[in-house]
Amino acid sequence: MDWKETYQTWLNYSKLDKSLKKDLEKHKEDESRLEDAFYTSLEFGTAGMRGIIGAGTNRMNIYTVRQATEGLALFIEEQGEKMKERGVAIAYDSRHMSKEFAVESALTLAAHGIKAYVFEELRPTPELSFAVRHLKAAAGIMITASHNPPEYNGYKVYGEDGGQLPPKEADDLTTYVRSVTDILSIDALDREKAEKEGLLTFVGNDIDRKYLEALRTVTIDQDLIDRQGRSLKIVFTPLHGTGQMLGEKALKQIGFKNVSFVDKQSEPDPDFSTVKSPNPEDPAAFKLAIDKGKEIDADVLIATDPDADRLGLAVRTAKGHYEVLSGNQIAALMVEYIFKAHSLKESLPKNSVMLKSIVSSNLPSVIGDKYGVETIDVLTGFKFIAEKIKEFETDHSKIFMYGFEESYGYLIQPFVRDKDAIQALVMVAEMTAYFKEQGYSLFDAIHELYHEHGHYEEKTISVKMDGMEGTEKINEIMSSLRSQTPEKFGDIQVIMVEDFKTQTRQKGSSEEGIELPPANVLKYTLADSSWIAVRPSGTEPKIKFYISACDDSGVAVKEKIEAFEADIRSRIDF
């Protein structure tokens, strides 16, 4: 069927959800909107799915959620009765329709005789990962669109280890999801019947307690916290999302007593009414936190995104202003503190390893080298970090000490297998206390690292390209770059090209393989050790250009970033 026929099928469906029926009737004269809603199915990929809430096959609604869950149920059934008996843990964030989508997922599973453990109230993504492991569930579902605008929601699937599914399993699940074509007639058990038969169970406080207990293992130097915990001034905001309850309890239980909150952002709000974007990467999201910080002369401002898997910081400068750090800067500070603290306590294992994505800064790796910690690069997506942790636990070859992505995602202890902003919150408070006791602010500390290791700066250019034309344009850009390899960026020569799709590394006339799963990413290493990478987003209609520059001075680095960006924009029409 073409999109018009699909639209008519939905419009004529007598049992169509009333709110979706109303949505269709409201926009019946807007053909371009209807075409976008029905021309394709909402893509279910390796990271699940994410889209605008509303009626249509290309939208987030109870029917597309049932379709995804029906695929998951078939995927679990294929693995046998024992996996079905283990059930699925389900959590959700503060967005519109999140709880409804969580319950619909549970009732779809129940129709297959698969038990669901649904959190009674909103909870962060990392606690969902923890719950999968704690409950020994077969899988997990997180209803969230992370830091996307209010009109979005999403659906992420987790495997039995608490990590997002690795490529093979994700491909198998995607095949099952796509095999479900009649999405309007998917069975979902009646809620009352599901609860009565024990197929729908609500959970919460017990898992909170276990997770908070595990969080105690994140702390390295409790004596330091005992000395500084009452005087260190922290401002924390969950940006209207899920981080408030657990974040507040986590800081309090280890001894940070002087914590102030941004009252207008502490309560969940699906419209994120005080920010343009609920994204801790965006300096504008810190406006109210900065106001609060100035009021109390805070040492550090901390923000988590709506599902509390990402964390951002604003730090006080010598002039009393607050500057928002990049994800790479935060990671560098964490790495310096974690490895130094363990070294001082003689608790840093000889076979320690740090994991990071291929588009993250090299500065943490340089710092890791100083402490004898190996760095292993993985593809973008925290599931690849989780996959490596699982591998190390199996062969005992290395001990995981830290993992991060430049997009503000960090993990310190592997009782969670995804980005964990609550863990990061605890660690940031501890490392701020450490540097303060040494007479440094975090702003001073990052510049000390530059003085020691050289200046590193990164920039990500994210270009949104919606609809069919956008997808075609992204594909054209990647094809063009592959057919015409740039010889230089700015005035600096390209000395190595890595194509992670073909799994090849070209350096001069020599070529070798890349021992990573295939991914649609190109990375160019330059003669001065700077690099540029390009990849389409796995969760949004975007193409991303990553720039990383290094030099002896901050001025020189900024000039390189500007030159590289100008070069990219001259090559790519956007």
GROMACS .gro file of N, CA, C and O in nm, residues 469-521:
model
  212
  469GLU      N    1   1.388   1.306   0.188
  469GLU     CA    2   1.496   1.382   0.125
  469GLU      C    3   1.617   1.389   0.216
  469GLU      O    4   1.732   1.383   0.170
  470GLY      N    5   1.594   1.400   0.347
  470GLY     CA    6   1.703   1.405   0.441
  470GLY      C    7   1.785   1.278   0.442
  470GLY      O    8   1.908   1.280   0.442
  471THR      N    9   1.715   1.163   0.442
  471THR     CA   10   1.784   1.034   0.440
  471THR      C   11   1.868   1.020   0.313
  471THR      O   12   1.983   0.973   0.319
  472GLU      N   13   1.812   1.060   0.200
  472GLU     CA   14   1.885   1.052   0.073
  472GLU      C   15   2.008   1.142   0.077
  472GLU      O   16   2.116   1.104   0.030
  473LYS      N   17   1.995   1.261   0.133
  473LYS     CA   18   2.106   1.355   0.140
  473LYS      C   19   2.219   1.300   0.227
  473LYS      O   20   2.337   1.311   0.191
  474ILE      N   21   2.184   1.241   0.341
  474ILE     CA   22   2.286   1.182   0.429
  474ILE      C   23   2.361   1.071   0.356
  474ILE      O   24   2.485   1.064   0.362
  475ASN      N   25   2.288   0.986   0.285
  475ASN     CA   26   2.352   0.878   0.209
  475ASN      C   27   2.445   0.933   0.100
  475ASN      O   28   2.553   0.879   0.076
  476GLU      N   29   2.401   1.042   0.035
  476GLU     CA   30   2.484   1.105  -0.069
  476GLU      C   31   2.614   1.160  -0.012
  476GLU      O   32   2.720   1.147  -0.073
  477ILE      N   33   2.607   1.221   0.107
  477ILE     CA   34   2.727   1.277   0.170
  477ILE      C   35   2.828   1.167   0.200
  477ILE      O   36   2.947   1.180   0.169
  478MET      N   37   2.780   1.057   0.257
  478MET     CA   38   2.871   0.947   0.291
  478MET      C   39   2.930   0.885   0.165
  478MET      O   40   3.050   0.853   0.160
  479SER      N   41   2.850   0.869   0.061
  479SER     CA   42   2.899   0.812  -0.066
  479SER      C   43   3.003   0.902  -0.129
  479SER      O   44   3.106   0.856  -0.181
  480SER      N   45   2.977   1.033  -0.124
  480SER     CA   46   3.071   1.129  -0.183
  480SER      C   47   3.206   1.127  -0.112
  480SER      O   48   3.311   1.129  -0.176
  481LEU      N   49   3.204   1.120   0.019
  481LEU     CA   50   3.329   1.117   0.095
  481LEU      C   51   3.407   0.989   0.068
  481LEU      O   52   3.531   0.988   0.067
  482ARG      N   53   3.335   0.879   0.044
  482ARG     CA   54   3.404   0.753   0.015
  482ARG      C   55   3.463   0.751  -0.125
  482ARG      O   56   3.569   0.693  -0.148
  483SER      N   57   3.395   0.817  -0.218
  483SER     CA   58   3.445   0.816  -0.357
  483SER      C   59   3.556   0.918  -0.380
  483SER      O   60   3.639   0.901  -0.469
  484GLN      N   61   3.556   1.025  -0.299
  484GLN     CA   62   3.658   1.129  -0.313
  484GLN      C   63   3.719   1.158  -0.176
  484GLN      O   64   3.678   1.250  -0.106
  485THR      N   65   3.819   1.081  -0.140
  485THR     CA   66   3.882   1.094  -0.008
  485THR      C   67   3.955   1.227   0.003
  485THR      O   68   4.041   1.258  -0.081
  486PRO      N   69   3.924   1.308   0.103
  486PRO     CA   70   3.995   1.436   0.121
  486PRO      C   71   4.145   1.412   0.146
  486PRO      O   72   4.182   1.320   0.220
  487GLU      N   73   4.228   1.493   0.086
  487GLU     CA   74   4.373   1.482   0.107
  487GLU      C   75   4.418   1.561   0.229
  487GLU      O   76   4.521   1.530   0.289
  488LYS      N   77   4.344   1.664   0.263
  488LYS     CA   78   4.378   1.745   0.380
  488LYS      C   79   4.253   1.814   0.433
  488LYS      O   80   4.152   1.828   0.362
  489PHE      N   81   4.260   1.857   0.557
  489PHE     CA   82   4.158   1.944   0.616
  489PHE      C   83   4.230   2.067   0.666
  489PHE      O   84   4.332   2.057   0.736
  490GLY      N   85   4.176   2.184   0.630
  490GLY     CA   86   4.253   2.305   0.655
  490GLY      C   87   4.381   2.295   0.573
  490GLY      O   88   4.378   2.262   0.455
  491ASP      N   89   4.494   2.316   0.636
  491ASP     CA   90   4.623   2.301   0.567
  491ASP      C   91   4.698   2.177   0.615
  491ASP      O   92   4.818   2.164   0.591
  492ILE      N   93   4.629   2.087   0.684
  492ILE     CA   94   4.698   1.973   0.745
  492ILE      C   95   4.663   1.845   0.671
  492ILE      O   96   4.546   1.814   0.647
  493GLN      N   97   4.766   1.771   0.637
  493GLN     CA   98   4.753   1.652   0.556
  493GLN      C   99   4.681   1.538   0.628
  493GLN      O  100   4.700   1.517   0.749
  494VAL      N  101   4.597   1.466   0.554
  494VAL     CA  102   4.536   1.343   0.605
  494VAL      C  103   4.638   1.231   0.589
  494VAL      O  104   4.687   1.206   0.478
  495ILE      N  105   4.673   1.164   0.699
  495ILE     CA  106   4.773   1.056   0.690
  495ILE      C  107   4.711   0.918   0.707
  495ILE      O  108   4.776   0.817   0.677
  496MET      N  109   4.587   0.911   0.754
  496MET     CA  110   4.522   0.780   0.770
  496MET      C  111   4.371   0.796   0.756
  496MET      O  112   4.313   0.892   0.806
  497VAL      N  113   4.310   0.701   0.684
  497VAL     CA  114   4.166   0.699   0.666
  497VAL      C  115   4.112   0.565   0.716
  497VAL      O  116   4.160   0.460   0.673
  498GLU      N  117   4.016   0.572   0.806
  498GLU     CA  118   3.952   0.450   0.856
  498GLU      C  119   3.807   0.449   0.812
  498GLU      O  120   3.732   0.543   0.840
  499ASP      N  121   3.770   0.345   0.740
  499ASP     CA  122   3.631   0.326   0.697
  499ASP      C  123   3.576   0.208   0.775
  499ASP      O  124   3.610   0.092   0.747
  500PHE      N  125   3.494   0.237   0.874
  500PHE     CA  126   3.445   0.131   0.961
  500PHE      C  127   3.333   0.050   0.897
  500PHE      O  128   3.297  -0.055   0.948
  501LYS      N  129   3.283   0.097   0.783
  501LYS     CA  130   3.184   0.019   0.709
  501LYS      C  131   3.250  -0.095   0.634
  501LYS      O  132   3.202  -0.209   0.635
  502THR      N  133   3.362  -0.064   0.569
  502THR     CA  134   3.437  -0.167   0.497
  502THR      C  135   3.542  -0.234   0.587
  502THR      O  136   3.611  -0.325   0.546
  503GLN      N  137   3.555  -0.182   0.710
  503GLN     CA  138   3.647  -0.235   0.811
  503GLN      C  139   3.792  -0.232   0.761
  503GLN      O  140   3.868  -0.326   0.779
  504THR      N  141   3.828  -0.119   0.699
  504THR     CA  142   3.963  -0.103   0.646
  504THR      C  143   4.029   0.024   0.698
  504THR      O  144   3.963   0.126   0.719
  505ARG      N  145   4.160   0.016   0.716
  505ARG     CA  146   4.241   0.130   0.761
  505ARG      C  147   4.349   0.153   0.655
  505ARG      O  148   4.431   0.066   0.630
  506GLN      N  149   4.347   0.270   0.592
  506GLN     CA  150   4.442   0.303   0.486
  506GLN      C  151   4.542   0.405   0.537
  506GLN      O  152   4.504   0.515   0.580
  507LYS      N  153   4.669   0.371   0.536
  507LYS     CA  154   4.775   0.463   0.576
  507LYS      C  155   4.884   0.460   0.470
  507LYS      O  156   4.958   0.362   0.459
  508GLY      N  157   4.889   0.569   0.391
  508GLY     CA  158   4.980   0.571   0.277
  508GLY      C  159   4.938   0.464   0.178
  508GLY      O  160   4.822   0.454   0.140
  509SER      N  161   5.032   0.381   0.138
  509SER     CA  162   5.001   0.275   0.041
  509SER      C  163   4.962   0.144   0.108
  509SER      O  164   4.926   0.047   0.041
  510SER      N  165   4.969   0.141   0.242
  510SER     CA  166   4.937   0.015   0.312
  510SER      C  167   4.792   0.016   0.361
  510SER      O  168   4.736   0.120   0.396
  511GLU      N  169   4.734  -0.103   0.362
  511GLU     CA  170   4.596  -0.118   0.408
  511GLU      C  171   4.588  -0.236   0.504
  511GLU      O  172   4.653  -0.339   0.484
  512GLU      N  173   4.510  -0.221   0.609
  512GLU     CA  174   4.490  -0.330   0.704
  512GLU      C  175   4.345  -0.333   0.748
  512GLU      O  176   4.269  -0.238   0.724
  513GLY      N  177   4.307  -0.441   0.811
  513GLY     CA  178   4.170  -0.455   0.857
  513GLY      C  179   4.148  -0.389   0.993
  513GLY      O  180   4.243  -0.364   1.068
  514ILE      N  181   4.022  -0.359   1.023
  514ILE     CA  182   3.982  -0.304   1.153
  514ILE      C  183   3.901  -0.410   1.225
  514ILE      O  184   3.801  -0.459   1.173
  515GLU      N  185   3.944  -0.445   1.345
  515GLU     CA  186   3.879  -0.553   1.419
  515GLU      C  187   3.764  -0.499   1.505
  515GLU      O  188   3.763  -0.510   1.627
  516LEU      N  189   3.669  -0.437   1.437
  516LEU     CA  190   3.547  -0.389   1.501
  516LEU      C  191   3.430  -0.423   1.410
  516LEU      O  192   3.449  -0.440   1.289
  517PRO      N  193   3.309  -0.436   1.463
  517PRO     CA  194   3.194  -0.462   1.377
  517PRO      C  195   3.177  -0.350   1.274
  517PRO      O  196   3.218  -0.236   1.297
  518PRO      N  197   3.119  -0.382   1.157
  518PRO     CA  198   3.100  -0.278   1.056
  518PRO      C  199   3.005  -0.168   1.105
  518PRO      O  200   2.907  -0.194   1.174
  519ALA      N  201   3.038  -0.043   1.070
  519ALA     CA  202   2.955   0.072   1.107
  519ALA      C  203   2.976   0.181   1.004
  519ALA      O  204   3.086   0.196   0.950
  520ASN      N  205   2.873   0.259   0.978
  520ASN     CA  206   2.880   0.362   0.875
  520ASN      C  207   2.951   0.486   0.930
  520ASN      O  208   2.888   0.589   0.956
  521VAL      N  209   3.082   0.474   0.947
  521VAL     CA  210   3.164   0.582   1.004
  521VAL      C  211   3.292   0.597   0.923
  521VAL      O  212   3.355   0.497   0.884
   0.00000   0.00000   0.00000
